[in-house]
Amino acid sequence: MKRLIAAVAAVASLGGLPSLANAAYALKFQDVTFTIDNVSDYNFTLRIENALDATGNWAAATQIGALGFGNLPKAISGGTMTPGSWGFVDGGLNASGCSGSGASQICFDYLPAGGYAFEADDDMLFNVSVTGAKLGWSSSKLPHLKVQFLNVDNEKQGDLLSRDLPYNDVTVPPEEYVPEPAPIALMGLALAGLALARRRGKEKQAA
């Protein structure tokens, strides 16, 4: 029994067991992967991967002009996003920037000195906090993401992304999304190894 507890503890220390509270919402579109993770009732992260190798009409994208989030409570009254200098707008993102309507939407416009957009990378992680109300996203209320990509000349590049991010259920991953190996799978390997070791020990005693 002690060995079983030790094995479980060792696997858990590799990163912890999956939790629905931290379940990801993920989407892959034009070879760019977008993932949102709930951190708390008022905080979440947005990860954008492979932006510089995007395909389709995002192929020349090098910058991000604005990011929008939807399916949110109307009572959200403010927010911050890092890294970078982003301005919060209580409203939606459209082709012209953070100038759309929508009581359940918020937008972050990049506002550095000189008016340049946020320089894209192949692995970007944004931390977002809101005030006024809890996020409220769940498997039945998906986060809606809008992304405005720009080219090197600060011109709109391709279509504005405007999609719900599918819920990344532990047993049924969303289409086109391949999650990293879950710690729960590692636990299964550890327990299988422990069972094999016990069986060999009993065989030696019988001999």
mmCIF file of C-alpha atoms in Angstrom, residues 98-200:
data_model
loop_
_atom_site.group_PDB
_atom_site.id
_atom_site.type_symbol
_atom_site.label_atom_id
_atom_site.label_comp_id
_atom_site.label_asym_id
_atom_site.label_seq_id
_atom_site.Cartn_x
_atom_site.Cartn_y
_atom_site.Cartn_z
ATOM 1 C CA CYS A 98 -12.298 47.778 -30.730
ATOM 2 C CA SER A 99 -15.292 49.737 -31.949
ATOM 3 C CA GLY A 100 -17.999 47.104 -32.100
ATOM 4 C CA SER A 101 -21.077 46.757 -29.943
ATOM 5 C CA GLY A 102 -21.984 43.865 -27.714
ATOM 6 C CA ALA A 103 -22.929 43.836 -24.056
ATOM 7 C CA SER A 104 -21.316 40.432 -23.532
ATOM 8 C CA GLN A 105 -18.000 41.331 -25.160
ATOM 9 C CA ILE A 106 -14.761 43.025 -24.169
ATOM 10 C CA CYS A 107 -11.839 44.125 -26.315
ATOM 11 C CA PHE A 108 -8.155 44.918 -25.793
ATOM 12 C CA ASP A 109 -6.542 47.354 -28.228
ATOM 13 C CA TYR A 110 -2.751 47.588 -28.408
ATOM 14 C CA LEU A 111 -1.774 51.159 -27.505
ATOM 15 C CA PRO A 112 1.999 51.643 -27.367
ATOM 16 C CA ALA A 113 3.704 54.949 -28.091
ATOM 17 C CA GLY A 114 3.857 55.450 -31.840
ATOM 18 C CA GLY A 115 0.763 53.386 -32.584
ATOM 19 C CA TYR A 116 2.511 50.166 -33.592
ATOM 20 C CA ALA A 117 0.832 46.800 -33.073
ATOM 21 C CA PHE A 118 1.968 43.928 -30.852
ATOM 22 C CA GLU A 119 4.755 41.992 -32.570
ATOM 23 C CA ALA A 120 3.710 38.378 -32.998
ATOM 24 C CA ASP A 121 5.770 35.350 -32.042
ATOM 25 C CA ASP A 122 5.277 31.616 -32.509
ATOM 26 C CA ASP A 123 4.381 31.106 -28.845
ATOM 27 C CA MET A 124 2.533 33.955 -27.129
ATOM 28 C CA LEU A 125 0.936 33.735 -23.692
ATOM 29 C CA PHE A 126 -1.372 36.533 -22.544
ATOM 30 C CA ASN A 127 -2.647 36.908 -18.975
ATOM 31 C CA VAL A 128 -6.066 38.529 -18.669
ATOM 32 C CA SER A 129 -7.923 39.760 -15.584
ATOM 33 C CA VAL A 130 -11.440 41.197 -15.426
ATOM 34 C CA THR A 131 -13.398 43.111 -12.790
ATOM 35 C CA GLY A 132 -17.087 43.489 -12.033
ATOM 36 C CA ALA A 133 -18.223 39.899 -12.588
ATOM 37 C CA LYS A 134 -16.962 36.336 -12.813
ATOM 38 C CA LEU A 135 -16.027 34.961 -16.234
ATOM 39 C CA GLY A 136 -18.603 32.197 -16.177
ATOM 40 C CA TRP A 137 -17.135 30.056 -18.982
ATOM 41 C CA SER A 138 -17.842 26.337 -18.852
ATOM 42 C CA SER A 139 -18.341 23.307 -21.091
ATOM 43 C CA SER A 140 -21.799 24.689 -21.930
ATOM 44 C CA LYS A 141 -20.813 28.373 -22.169
ATOM 45 C CA LEU A 142 -17.755 28.585 -24.396
ATOM 46 C CA PRO A 143 -15.386 31.567 -24.617
ATOM 47 C CA HIS A 144 -15.684 33.460 -27.890
ATOM 48 C CA LEU A 145 -12.366 34.727 -29.271
ATOM 49 C CA LYS A 146 -11.714 37.466 -31.809
ATOM 50 C CA VAL A 147 -8.228 38.198 -33.164
ATOM 51 C CA GLN A 148 -7.157 40.982 -35.522
ATOM 52 C CA PHE A 149 -3.930 40.070 -37.327
ATOM 53 C CA LEU A 150 -1.878 42.732 -39.122
ATOM 54 C CA ASN A 151 1.011 42.580 -41.579
ATOM 55 C CA VAL A 152 4.377 44.319 -41.317
ATOM 56 C CA ASP A 153 2.843 47.551 -42.635
ATOM 57 C CA ASN A 154 0.209 47.606 -39.883
ATOM 58 C CA GLU A 155 -2.526 46.671 -42.367
ATOM 59 C CA LYS A 156 -5.301 44.204 -41.630
ATOM 60 C CA GLN A 157 -4.225 40.734 -42.675
ATOM 61 C CA GLY A 158 -6.840 38.209 -43.701
ATOM 62 C CA ASP A 159 -10.149 37.575 -42.010
ATOM 63 C CA LEU A 160 -10.922 38.579 -38.443
ATOM 64 C CA LEU A 161 -11.038 35.426 -36.330
ATOM 65 C CA SER A 162 -14.413 35.246 -34.565
ATOM 66 C CA ARG A 163 -15.131 31.805 -33.136
ATOM 67 C CA ASP A 164 -16.096 29.925 -30.009
ATOM 68 C CA LEU A 165 -13.246 27.809 -28.649
ATOM 69 C CA PRO A 166 -14.390 24.178 -28.216
ATOM 70 C CA TYR A 167 -14.192 22.685 -24.747
ATOM 71 C CA ASN A 168 -11.174 20.405 -24.366
ATOM 72 C CA ASP A 169 -12.856 17.521 -22.560
ATOM 73 C CA VAL A 170 -10.332 15.085 -21.071
ATOM 74 C CA THR A 171 -11.951 12.121 -22.845
ATOM 75 C CA VAL A 172 -13.187 13.787 -26.051
ATOM 76 C CA PRO A 173 -10.661 16.390 -27.316
ATOM 77 C CA PRO A 174 -11.982 18.913 -29.833
ATOM 78 C CA GLU A 175 -11.285 18.251 -33.506
ATOM 79 C CA GLU A 176 -7.802 19.220 -34.720
ATOM 80 C CA TYR A 177 -6.466 19.710 -31.182
ATOM 81 C CA VAL A 178 -3.896 17.282 -29.806
ATOM 82 C CA PRO A 179 -3.244 17.939 -26.097
ATOM 83 C CA GLU A 180 0.049 17.215 -24.373
ATOM 84 C CA PRO A 181 0.210 13.823 -22.540
ATOM 85 C CA ALA A 182 -1.937 14.131 -19.425
ATOM 86 C CA PRO A 183 -0.488 13.313 -15.995
ATOM 87 C CA ILE A 184 -3.371 10.838 -15.483
ATOM 88 C CA ALA A 185 -1.890 8.692 -18.271
ATOM 89 C CA LEU A 186 1.465 8.730 -16.504
ATOM 90 C CA MET A 187 -0.257 7.551 -13.342
ATOM 91 C CA GLY A 188 -1.666 4.580 -15.246
ATOM 92 C CA LEU A 189 1.833 3.603 -16.371
ATOM 93 C CA ALA A 190 3.160 3.900 -12.824
ATOM 94 C CA LEU A 191 0.417 1.653 -11.385
ATOM 95 C CA ALA A 192 0.910 -0.900 -14.174
ATOM 96 C CA GLY A 193 4.622 -1.026 -13.395
ATOM 97 C CA LEU A 194 3.910 -1.509 -9.690
ATOM 98 C CA ALA A 195 1.532 -4.410 -10.413
ATOM 99 C CA LEU A 196 4.136 -6.092 -12.628
ATOM 100 C CA ALA A 197 6.787 -5.763 -9.912
ATOM 101 C CA ARG A 198 4.458 -7.359 -7.333
ATOM 102 C CA ARG A 199 3.674 -10.286 -9.639
ATOM 103 C CA ARG A 200 7.366 -10.957 -10.246
#
